[in-house]
């Protein structure tokens, strides 16, 4: 089937940098496109062509109404639309209304990002779980800045575990704050992206915004605060319980983490996994799960996340099969265990003991295997 959609305005943003948007549409819907004069010709299976036509018609109508697609926005919208046939481009753009966060004007780029923001607005405790690059931390900091500017809270508390990602950096120089700052740098980056540097420094100096490791939270009651626990997968169950019970009156808390990137020592259970099991079904707590479709970084990041998920599923299935085979292996019966050594099957030719013994071992051999000592010879 072949059809064409007239496109008079917005051709540059439709195609995107190096035609990435139109190539995403083609690969996602298994269609081919060709620009002819002021129309885009679409060819492929009837259902896929009709879906692509609906998306492009929504795009043309939105551009005609004056909507401006910023860098990367359309690519994120198209990614959702091509993978979820129930979502239209117009509905996605309309539901993701823009919000002002300090000096930034942002709009959720995926369905789960919209659910995440709405959950933070409605609930006092939100737990967001998903892979890297889905905007969990960035949107949480944006919502905290918005609440502070609107005077719904009086301060922002940003915390995360001080855990290295597979490295041992040793003792860092400087004051206590200078030692922990490198672990909290992603939170500072989000703050500086939404507020002027001078304002960030002023708020930090007045302790209106506090960035601290999770160990500093013990014994505190945080009233009228917006609390963000980032990288929660690297907290222990004890730390997670401690942080969750710091929330005071008039406060909101957002807990973020990626359960596929746990940097705790082997044998330590993640506090985030523990919280997901313990708190599921508790009234007033909202859970938002992100996946690879919500990745808003470079397109390669989405493919990397998907490849790791596929690999982990295959490795997990292999490990389960190995465990099942080990469990079904026949046990050794008492009769077989009591069988004399000469009846046991040999694992192969065995070298004589004399050829295997070292000089040191031969001097320590039992008297049974050695000739009797000469009279008057010292005992070993």
mmCIF file of C-alpha atoms in Angstrom:
data_model
loop_
_atom_site.group_PDB
_atom_site.id
_atom_site.type_symbol
_atom_site.label_atom_id
_atom_site.label_comp_id
_atom_site.label_asym_id
_atom_site.label_seq_id
_atom_site.Cartn_x
_atom_site.Cartn_y
_atom_site.Cartn_z
ATOM 1 C CA UNK A 1 0.000 0.000 0.000
ATOM 2 C CA UNK A 2 1.178 3.510 -0.788
ATOM 3 C CA UNK A 3 -0.103 6.915 0.328
ATOM 4 C CA UNK A 4 1.196 10.446 0.747
ATOM 5 C CA UNK A 5 0.785 13.135 3.416
ATOM 6 C CA UNK A 6 1.208 16.816 2.424
ATOM 7 C CA UNK A 7 3.752 18.584 4.628
ATOM 8 C CA UNK A 8 4.095 22.308 4.071
ATOM 9 C CA UNK A 9 5.775 23.402 7.316
ATOM 10 C CA UNK A 10 8.155 21.787 9.781
ATOM 11 C CA UNK A 11 9.946 19.455 7.390
ATOM 12 C CA UNK A 12 13.312 20.073 9.095
ATOM 13 C CA UNK A 13 12.111 19.130 12.581
ATOM 14 C CA UNK A 14 10.176 16.166 11.159
ATOM 15 C CA UNK A 15 13.283 14.631 9.621
ATOM 16 C CA UNK A 16 15.565 15.636 12.504
ATOM 17 C CA UNK A 17 19.347 15.569 12.712
ATOM 18 C CA UNK A 18 20.722 13.210 10.068
ATOM 19 C CA UNK A 19 17.123 12.154 9.348
ATOM 20 C CA UNK A 20 16.960 10.332 12.709
ATOM 21 C CA UNK A 21 13.243 10.990 13.213
ATOM 22 C CA UNK A 22 12.106 9.741 9.838
ATOM 23 C CA UNK A 23 14.398 6.709 10.111
ATOM 24 C CA UNK A 24 12.866 5.940 13.505
ATOM 25 C CA UNK A 25 9.400 6.078 11.943
ATOM 26 C CA UNK A 26 10.488 3.767 9.130
ATOM 27 C CA UNK A 27 12.172 1.184 11.361
ATOM 28 C CA UNK A 28 9.465 1.282 14.027
ATOM 29 C CA UNK A 29 6.558 0.772 11.620
ATOM 30 C CA UNK A 30 8.380 -1.204 8.898
ATOM 31 C CA UNK A 31 7.566 1.312 6.178
ATOM 32 C CA UNK A 32 9.589 3.252 3.617
ATOM 33 C CA UNK A 33 9.222 6.965 2.967
ATOM 34 C CA UNK A 34 10.200 9.345 0.211
ATOM 35 C CA UNK A 35 9.919 13.138 0.108
ATOM 36 C CA UNK A 36 8.316 14.296 -3.127
ATOM 37 C CA UNK A 37 7.865 18.048 -3.469
ATOM 38 C CA UNK A 38 5.803 19.054 -0.398
ATOM 39 C CA UNK A 39 4.501 15.567 0.395
ATOM 40 C CA UNK A 40 5.896 12.540 2.162
ATOM 41 C CA UNK A 41 5.126 9.287 0.395
ATOM 42 C CA UNK A 42 4.699 6.215 2.613
ATOM 43 C CA UNK A 43 4.817 2.607 1.410
ATOM 44 C CA UNK A 44 4.384 -0.660 3.288
ATOM 45 C CA UNK A 45 1.786 -2.960 4.818
ATOM 46 C CA UNK A 46 -1.702 -1.336 4.950
ATOM 47 C CA UNK A 47 -1.943 -1.300 8.758
ATOM 48 C CA UNK A 48 1.547 0.148 9.159
ATOM 49 C CA UNK A 49 0.985 2.757 6.460
ATOM 50 C CA UNK A 50 -2.274 3.834 8.112
ATOM 51 C CA UNK A 51 -0.515 4.134 11.471
ATOM 52 C CA UNK A 52 2.300 6.240 9.971
ATOM 53 C CA UNK A 53 -0.254 8.415 8.178
ATOM 54 C CA UNK A 54 -2.102 9.122 11.438
ATOM 55 C CA UNK A 55 1.130 10.093 13.188
ATOM 56 C CA UNK A 56 2.162 12.428 10.382
ATOM 57 C CA UNK A 57 -1.273 14.024 10.191
ATOM 58 C CA UNK A 58 -1.102 14.728 13.939
ATOM 59 C CA UNK A 59 2.325 16.267 13.427
ATOM 60 C CA UNK A 60 1.131 18.507 10.586
ATOM 61 C CA UNK A 61 -1.874 19.663 12.629
ATOM 62 C CA UNK A 62 0.246 20.420 15.713
ATOM 63 C CA UNK A 63 2.764 22.449 13.669
ATOM 64 C CA UNK A 64 -0.083 24.347 12.020
ATOM 65 C CA UNK A 65 -1.452 25.197 15.495
ATOM 66 C CA UNK A 66 1.913 26.701 16.446
ATOM 67 C CA UNK A 67 3.421 23.890 18.517
ATOM 68 C CA UNK A 68 7.236 23.906 18.443
ATOM 69 C CA UNK A 69 9.093 20.622 18.871
ATOM 70 C CA UNK A 70 12.357 21.265 20.678
ATOM 71 C CA UNK A 71 15.528 19.287 20.068
ATOM 72 C CA UNK A 72 14.920 15.598 20.774
ATOM 73 C CA UNK A 73 11.261 15.995 21.753
ATOM 74 C CA UNK A 74 9.797 14.647 18.534
ATOM 75 C CA UNK A 75 12.183 11.699 18.542
ATOM 76 C CA UNK A 76 11.005 10.718 22.026
ATOM 77 C CA UNK A 77 7.347 11.102 21.035
ATOM 78 C CA UNK A 78 7.819 9.046 17.858
ATOM 79 C CA UNK A 79 9.554 6.314 19.826
ATOM 80 C CA UNK A 80 6.492 5.936 22.054
ATOM 81 C CA UNK A 81 3.986 6.194 19.193
ATOM 82 C CA UNK A 82 5.691 3.555 17.050
ATOM 83 C CA UNK A 83 5.864 1.063 19.921
ATOM 84 C CA UNK A 84 2.431 1.646 21.473
ATOM 85 C CA UNK A 85 -0.431 1.609 18.932
ATOM 86 C CA UNK A 86 -2.860 2.917 21.568
ATOM 87 C CA UNK A 87 -0.999 6.241 21.897
ATOM 88 C CA UNK A 88 -1.440 9.062 19.395
ATOM 89 C CA UNK A 89 1.046 11.851 18.858
ATOM 90 C CA UNK A 90 -1.543 14.528 19.643
ATOM 91 C CA UNK A 91 -2.619 12.860 22.875
ATOM 92 C CA UNK A 92 1.005 12.414 23.951
ATOM 93 C CA UNK A 93 1.862 16.064 23.276
ATOM 94 C CA UNK A 94 -1.349 17.363 24.878
ATOM 95 C CA UNK A 95 -1.003 15.275 28.038
ATOM 96 C CA UNK A 96 2.616 16.280 28.472
ATOM 97 C CA UNK A 97 1.888 19.916 29.175
ATOM 98 C CA UNK A 98 4.899 22.103 29.698
ATOM 99 C CA UNK A 99 5.879 23.151 33.192
ATOM 100 C CA UNK A 100 8.320 25.809 34.362
ATOM 101 C CA UNK A 101 11.074 24.593 36.669
ATOM 102 C CA UNK A 102 13.257 27.548 37.555
ATOM 103 C CA UNK A 103 14.890 28.658 34.311
ATOM 104 C CA UNK A 104 13.800 25.482 32.493
ATOM 105 C CA UNK A 105 10.535 24.807 30.694
ATOM 106 C CA UNK A 106 10.039 21.046 30.496
ATOM 107 C CA UNK A 107 7.420 18.598 29.331
ATOM 108 C CA UNK A 108 7.380 14.838 29.899
ATOM 109 C CA UNK A 109 8.576 13.065 26.765
ATOM 110 C CA UNK A 110 7.116 9.617 27.440
ATOM 111 C CA UNK A 111 3.965 8.172 28.962
ATOM 112 C CA UNK A 112 5.803 6.905 32.037
ATOM 113 C CA UNK A 113 7.443 10.283 32.600
ATOM 114 C CA UNK A 114 3.987 11.855 32.598
ATOM 115 C CA UNK A 115 2.759 9.231 35.084
ATOM 116 C CA UNK A 116 5.829 9.889 37.225
ATOM 117 C CA UNK A 117 5.185 13.646 37.408
ATOM 118 C CA UNK A 118 1.481 13.132 38.094
ATOM 119 C CA UNK A 119 2.310 10.597 40.828
ATOM 120 C CA UNK A 120 4.645 13.104 42.517
ATOM 121 C CA UNK A 121 1.896 15.739 42.398
ATOM 122 C CA UNK A 122 -0.713 13.409 43.936
ATOM 123 C CA UNK A 123 1.287 11.334 46.446
ATOM 124 C CA UNK A 124 3.618 12.077 49.333
ATOM 125 C CA UNK A 125 5.903 9.114 48.579
ATOM 126 C CA UNK A 126 6.822 7.967 45.067
ATOM 127 C CA UNK A 127 9.256 5.172 44.194
ATOM 128 C CA UNK A 128 10.602 5.281 40.634
ATOM 129 C CA UNK A 129 12.448 2.253 39.281
ATOM 130 C CA UNK A 130 14.003 2.004 35.850
ATOM 131 C CA UNK A 131 17.167 1.985 33.732
ATOM 132 C CA UNK A 132 19.632 4.806 33.268
ATOM 133 C CA UNK A 133 18.620 7.795 31.159
ATOM 134 C CA UNK A 134 14.880 7.728 31.843
ATOM 135 C CA UNK A 135 14.858 11.095 33.647
ATOM 136 C CA UNK A 136 14.108 9.812 37.158
ATOM 137 C CA UNK A 137 16.551 12.101 38.963
ATOM 138 C CA UNK A 138 16.204 15.067 36.620
ATOM 139 C CA UNK A 139 12.411 15.202 36.835
ATOM 140 C CA UNK A 140 12.445 14.658 40.602
ATOM 141 C CA UNK A 141 14.824 17.607 41.064
ATOM 142 C CA UNK A 142 12.650 19.673 38.683
ATOM 143 C CA UNK A 143 9.541 18.924 40.755
ATOM 144 C CA UNK A 144 11.440 19.825 43.943
ATOM 145 C CA UNK A 145 12.536 23.179 42.459
ATOM 146 C CA UNK A 146 8.952 23.853 41.359
ATOM 147 C CA UNK A 147 7.609 23.109 44.858
ATOM 148 C CA UNK A 148 10.244 25.354 46.436
ATOM 149 C CA UNK A 149 9.576 28.248 44.068
ATOM 150 C CA UNK A 150 5.815 27.914 44.720
ATOM 151 C CA UNK A 151 6.527 27.868 48.494
ATOM 152 C CA UNK A 152 4.815 24.523 48.965
ATOM 153 C CA UNK A 153 7.972 23.393 50.804
ATOM 154 C CA UNK A 154 10.634 25.350 52.666
ATOM 155 C CA UNK A 155 13.674 23.275 51.747
ATOM 156 C CA UNK A 156 14.985 20.529 49.487
ATOM 157 C CA UNK A 157 16.941 17.536 50.809
ATOM 158 C CA UNK A 158 18.939 15.605 48.197
ATOM 159 C CA UNK A 159 20.655 12.437 49.365
ATOM 160 C CA UNK A 160 22.229 9.294 47.955
ATOM 161 C CA UNK A 161 24.490 6.490 49.213
ATOM 162 C CA UNK A 162 28.233 7.214 48.998
ATOM 163 C CA UNK A 163 29.076 4.028 47.103
ATOM 164 C CA UNK A 164 31.673 3.751 44.342
ATOM 165 C CA UNK A 165 30.661 2.155 41.044
ATOM 166 C CA UNK A 166 32.942 -0.872 41.152
ATOM 167 C CA UNK A 167 36.026 1.088 42.260
ATOM 168 C CA UNK A 168 37.803 1.758 45.528
ATOM 169 C CA UNK A 169 38.865 5.382 45.594
ATOM 170 C CA UNK A 170 40.344 5.256 49.078
ATOM 171 C CA UNK A 171 40.424 8.289 51.339
ATOM 172 C CA UNK A 172 39.635 11.512 49.526
ATOM 173 C CA UNK A 173 41.321 14.776 50.550
ATOM 174 C CA UNK A 174 39.599 17.812 52.017
ATOM 175 C CA UNK A 175 36.855 18.494 54.507
ATOM 176 C CA UNK A 176 33.988 16.087 55.164
ATOM 177 C CA UNK A 177 31.775 17.914 52.635
ATOM 178 C CA UNK A 178 34.559 17.843 50.029
ATOM 179 C CA UNK A 179 34.955 14.112 50.567
ATOM 180 C CA UNK A 180 31.291 13.332 49.842
ATOM 181 C CA UNK A 181 30.679 15.923 47.091
ATOM 182 C CA UNK A 182 32.021 13.690 44.251
ATOM 183 C CA UNK A 183 29.359 11.094 45.056
ATOM 184 C CA UNK A 184 26.626 13.753 44.918
ATOM 185 C CA UNK A 185 27.766 15.468 41.706
ATOM 186 C CA UNK A 186 24.775 14.288 39.575
ATOM 187 C CA UNK A 187 22.418 16.084 41.966
ATOM 188 C CA UNK A 188 24.456 19.282 41.741
ATOM 189 C CA UNK A 189 24.394 19.012 37.939
ATOM 190 C CA UNK A 190 20.593 18.877 37.891
ATOM 191 C CA UNK A 191 20.376 21.868 40.240
ATOM 192 C CA UNK A 192 22.702 24.007 38.105
ATOM 193 C CA UNK A 193 20.741 23.054 35.001
ATOM 194 C CA UNK A 194 17.546 24.544 36.421
ATOM 195 C CA UNK A 195 18.774 27.469 38.522
ATOM 196 C CA UNK A 196 21.363 30.179 38.048
ATOM 197 C CA UNK A 197 24.733 29.260 39.631
ATOM 198 C CA UNK A 198 24.583 32.223 42.012
ATOM 199 C CA UNK A 199 21.122 31.201 43.220
ATOM 200 C CA UNK A 200 22.221 27.610 43.734
ATOM 201 C CA UNK A 201 25.183 28.734 45.844
ATOM 202 C CA UNK A 202 22.976 31.058 47.881
ATOM 203 C CA UNK A 203 20.386 28.349 48.561
ATOM 204 C CA UNK A 204 23.092 25.864 49.495
ATOM 205 C CA UNK A 205 24.758 28.390 51.797
ATOM 206 C CA UNK A 206 21.469 29.075 53.589
ATOM 207 C CA UNK A 207 20.744 25.309 53.822
ATOM 208 C CA UNK A 208 17.496 25.765 51.896
ATOM 209 C CA UNK A 209 18.908 23.144 49.533
ATOM 210 C CA UNK A 210 20.878 20.446 51.317
ATOM 211 C CA UNK A 211 22.908 17.805 49.492
ATOM 212 C CA UNK A 212 24.186 15.101 51.832
ATOM 213 C CA UNK A 213 25.054 11.388 51.895
ATOM 214 C CA UNK A 214 22.502 9.023 53.324
ATOM 215 C CA UNK A 215 24.535 8.496 56.525
ATOM 216 C CA UNK A 216 23.730 12.072 57.632
ATOM 217 C CA UNK A 217 19.964 11.401 57.787
ATOM 218 C CA UNK A 218 19.919 9.404 61.013
ATOM 219 C CA UNK A 219 17.837 10.950 63.804
ATOM 220 C CA UNK A 220 16.331 13.785 61.748
ATOM 221 C CA UNK A 221 12.681 14.754 61.203
ATOM 222 C CA UNK A 222 12.215 16.573 57.897
ATOM 223 C CA UNK A 223 9.088 18.754 57.951
ATOM 224 C CA UNK A 224 7.916 20.884 55.001
ATOM 225 C CA UNK A 225 10.641 19.375 52.850
ATOM 226 C CA UNK A 226 11.008 17.808 49.426
ATOM 227 C CA UNK A 227 13.265 14.779 49.931
ATOM 228 C CA UNK A 228 14.916 12.909 47.056
ATOM 229 C CA UNK A 229 16.790 9.647 47.627
ATOM 230 C CA UNK A 230 18.769 8.970 44.474
ATOM 231 C CA UNK A 231 20.610 5.747 43.523
ATOM 232 C CA UNK A 232 18.504 3.948 46.119
ATOM 233 C CA UNK A 233 19.576 0.550 44.779
ATOM 234 C CA UNK A 234 22.909 1.101 46.588
ATOM 235 C CA UNK A 235 21.287 1.553 49.991
ATOM 236 C CA UNK A 236 20.972 -1.288 52.478
ATOM 237 C CA UNK A 237 17.578 -2.315 53.919
ATOM 238 C CA UNK A 238 18.526 -0.603 57.185
ATOM 239 C CA UNK A 239 19.406 2.640 55.393
ATOM 240 C CA UNK A 240 16.227 2.512 53.323
ATOM 241 C CA UNK A 241 14.021 2.095 56.388
ATOM 242 C CA UNK A 242 15.891 4.903 58.139
ATOM 243 C CA UNK A 243 15.417 7.350 55.246
ATOM 244 C CA UNK A 244 11.760 6.486 54.664
ATOM 245 C CA UNK A 245 10.986 7.179 58.322
ATOM 246 C CA UNK A 246 12.553 10.680 58.222
ATOM 247 C CA UNK A 247 9.532 12.143 56.418
ATOM 248 C CA UNK A 248 7.708 14.738 58.499
ATOM 249 C CA UNK A 249 4.538 16.820 58.159
ATOM 250 C CA UNK A 250 4.030 18.649 54.866
ATOM 251 C CA UNK A 251 6.843 16.742 53.153
ATOM 252 C CA UNK A 252 7.137 14.809 49.913
ATOM 253 C CA UNK A 253 9.654 12.077 49.191
ATOM 254 C CA UNK A 254 10.847 10.585 45.906
ATOM 255 C CA UNK A 255 12.986 7.430 45.870
ATOM 256 C CA UNK A 256 14.782 6.553 42.629
ATOM 257 C CA UNK A 257 16.931 3.630 41.589
ATOM 258 C CA UNK A 258 17.992 1.163 38.935
ATOM 259 C CA UNK A 259 17.909 -2.415 40.208
ATOM 260 C CA UNK A 260 20.170 -3.542 37.331
ATOM 261 C CA UNK A 261 23.089 -1.397 38.578
ATOM 262 C CA UNK A 262 23.645 -2.419 42.205
ATOM 263 C CA UNK A 263 27.164 -1.626 43.474
ATOM 264 C CA UNK A 264 26.811 -3.119 46.955
ATOM 265 C CA UNK A 265 29.313 -5.781 48.075
ATOM 266 C CA UNK A 266 28.364 -9.380 47.207
ATOM 267 C CA UNK A 267 25.876 -10.855 49.639
ATOM 268 C CA UNK A 268 24.320 -7.500 50.634
ATOM 269 C CA UNK A 269 20.654 -7.108 49.711
ATOM 270 C CA UNK A 270 19.602 -3.845 48.104
ATOM 271 C CA UNK A 271 17.338 -1.634 50.197
ATOM 272 C CA UNK A 272 15.376 -0.714 47.077
ATOM 273 C CA UNK A 273 14.536 -4.354 46.340
ATOM 274 C CA UNK A 274 13.578 -4.764 49.982
ATOM 275 C CA UNK A 275 11.295 -1.711 49.855
ATOM 276 C CA UNK A 276 9.589 -2.942 46.673
ATOM 277 C CA UNK A 277 8.697 -6.184 48.448
ATOM 278 C CA UNK A 278 7.711 -4.648 51.799
ATOM 279 C CA UNK A 279 5.809 -1.538 50.688
ATOM 280 C CA UNK A 280 3.831 -2.927 47.762
ATOM 281 C CA UNK A 281 0.171 -2.279 48.463
ATOM 282 C CA UNK A 282 0.723 0.315 51.203
ATOM 283 C CA UNK A 283 -1.801 3.129 50.807
ATOM 284 C CA UNK A 284 -0.348 6.511 49.865
ATOM 285 C CA UNK A 285 2.746 5.135 48.097
ATOM 286 C CA UNK A 286 2.948 5.226 44.297
ATOM 287 C CA UNK A 287 5.282 3.015 42.234
ATOM 288 C CA UNK A 288 6.343 4.044 38.717
ATOM 289 C CA UNK A 289 8.292 1.595 36.556
ATOM 290 C CA UNK A 290 10.332 2.848 33.611
ATOM 291 C CA UNK A 291 11.704 0.734 30.765
ATOM 292 C CA UNK A 292 13.995 1.126 27.758
ATOM 293 C CA UNK A 293 11.288 3.010 25.832
ATOM 294 C CA UNK A 294 11.604 5.859 28.355
ATOM 295 C CA UNK A 295 15.334 6.436 27.750
ATOM 296 C CA UNK A 296 15.764 10.058 26.641
ATOM 297 C CA UNK A 297 19.525 10.067 26.169
ATOM 298 C CA UNK A 298 21.371 9.124 22.987
ATOM 299 C CA UNK A 299 19.614 6.464 20.893
ATOM 300 C CA UNK A 300 22.509 4.111 21.594
ATOM 301 C CA UNK A 301 21.684 4.191 25.319
ATOM 302 C CA UNK A 302 18.258 2.711 24.622
ATOM 303 C CA UNK A 303 19.779 -0.066 22.531
ATOM 304 C CA UNK A 304 22.446 -0.735 25.178
ATOM 305 C CA UNK A 305 19.814 -1.019 27.931
ATOM 306 C CA UNK A 306 17.758 -3.385 25.773
ATOM 307 C CA UNK A 307 20.803 -5.545 24.963
ATOM 308 C CA UNK A 308 21.729 -5.884 28.644
ATOM 309 C CA UNK A 309 18.143 -6.812 29.569
ATOM 310 C CA UNK A 310 18.089 -9.502 26.868
ATOM 311 C CA UNK A 311 21.471 -10.846 27.970
ATOM 312 C CA UNK A 312 20.469 -10.949 31.644
ATOM 313 C CA UNK A 313 17.285 -12.845 30.754
ATOM 314 C CA UNK A 314 19.306 -15.430 28.808
ATOM 315 C CA UNK A 315 21.925 -15.801 31.541
ATOM 316 C CA UNK A 316 19.199 -16.043 34.190
ATOM 317 C CA UNK A 317 17.414 -18.769 32.234
ATOM 318 C CA UNK A 318 20.710 -20.658 31.868
ATOM 319 C CA UNK A 319 21.390 -20.449 35.587
ATOM 320 C CA UNK A 320 17.903 -21.718 36.427
ATOM 321 C CA UNK A 321 18.390 -24.656 34.046
ATOM 322 C CA UNK A 322 21.723 -25.471 35.705
ATOM 323 C CA UNK A 323 20.106 -25.399 39.137
ATOM 324 C CA UNK A 324 17.297 -27.689 37.975
ATOM 325 C CA UNK A 325 19.798 -30.161 36.508
ATOM 326 C CA UNK A 326 21.803 -30.110 39.732
ATOM 327 C CA UNK A 327 18.683 -30.737 41.794
ATOM 328 C CA UNK A 328 17.644 -33.673 39.586
ATOM 329 C CA UNK A 329 21.088 -35.370 39.724
ATOM 330 C CA UNK A 330 20.948 -38.860 41.400
ATOM 331 C CA UNK A 331 22.116 -38.985 44.995
ATOM 332 C CA UNK A 332 24.841 -41.386 46.111
ATOM 333 C CA UNK A 333 23.302 -44.352 47.961
ATOM 334 C CA UNK A 334 24.825 -45.710 51.192
ATOM 335 C CA UNK A 335 25.721 -48.975 49.406
ATOM 336 C CA UNK A 336 27.614 -47.093 46.730
ATOM 337 C CA UNK A 337 29.347 -44.975 49.359
ATOM 338 C CA UNK A 338 30.416 -48.155 51.237
ATOM 339 C CA UNK A 339 31.801 -49.878 48.143
ATOM 340 C CA UNK A 340 35.467 -50.964 48.468
ATOM 341 C CA UNK A 341 37.988 -48.720 46.746
ATOM 342 C CA UNK A 342 39.076 -51.377 44.223
ATOM 343 C CA UNK A 343 35.514 -51.652 42.862
ATOM 344 C CA UNK A 344 35.106 -47.901 42.255
ATOM 345 C CA UNK A 345 35.439 -46.831 38.630
ATOM 346 C CA UNK A 346 38.828 -45.348 37.894
ATOM 347 C CA UNK A 347 39.007 -41.768 36.626
ATOM 348 C CA UNK A 348 42.028 -42.715 34.485
ATOM 349 C CA UNK A 349 45.565 -44.021 34.867
ATOM 350 C CA UNK A 350 47.081 -43.127 38.212
ATOM 351 C CA UNK A 351 50.793 -42.587 38.561
ATOM 352 C CA UNK A 352 52.643 -44.693 41.169
ATOM 353 C CA UNK A 353 52.954 -43.100 44.560
ATOM 354 C CA UNK A 354 56.729 -43.156 44.335
ATOM 355 C CA UNK A 355 56.659 -40.974 41.207
ATOM 356 C CA UNK A 356 54.247 -38.492 42.802
ATOM 357 C CA UNK A 357 56.058 -38.052 46.107
ATOM 358 C CA UNK A 358 58.400 -35.107 46.527
ATOM 359 C CA UNK A 359 61.767 -35.414 48.269
ATOM 360 C CA UNK A 360 60.378 -33.611 51.316
ATOM 361 C CA UNK A 361 57.377 -35.897 51.469
ATOM 362 C CA UNK A 362 59.566 -39.021 51.183
ATOM 363 C CA UNK A 363 61.542 -38.017 54.261
ATOM 364 C CA UNK A 364 58.279 -37.721 56.240
ATOM 365 C CA UNK A 365 56.793 -41.052 55.099
ATOM 366 C CA UNK A 366 55.376 -43.546 57.566
ATOM 367 C CA UNK A 367 57.720 -46.255 58.916
ATOM 368 C CA UNK A 368 55.485 -48.845 57.282
ATOM 369 C CA UNK A 369 56.637 -47.671 53.846
ATOM 370 C CA UNK A 370 60.289 -47.169 54.886
ATOM 371 C CA UNK A 371 62.964 -49.712 55.804
ATOM 372 C CA UNK A 372 63.745 -50.030 59.490
ATOM 373 C CA UNK A 373 66.237 -47.526 60.821
ATOM 374 C CA UNK A 374 69.708 -48.702 61.574
ATOM 375 C CA UNK A 375 70.493 -49.302 65.211
ATOM 376 C CA UNK A 376 71.488 -46.099 66.924
ATOM 377 C CA UNK A 377 70.054 -43.864 64.151
ATOM 378 C CA UNK A 378 68.170 -40.790 65.425
ATOM 379 C CA UNK A 379 64.416 -40.831 65.153
ATOM 380 C CA UNK A 380 62.822 -38.391 62.677
#
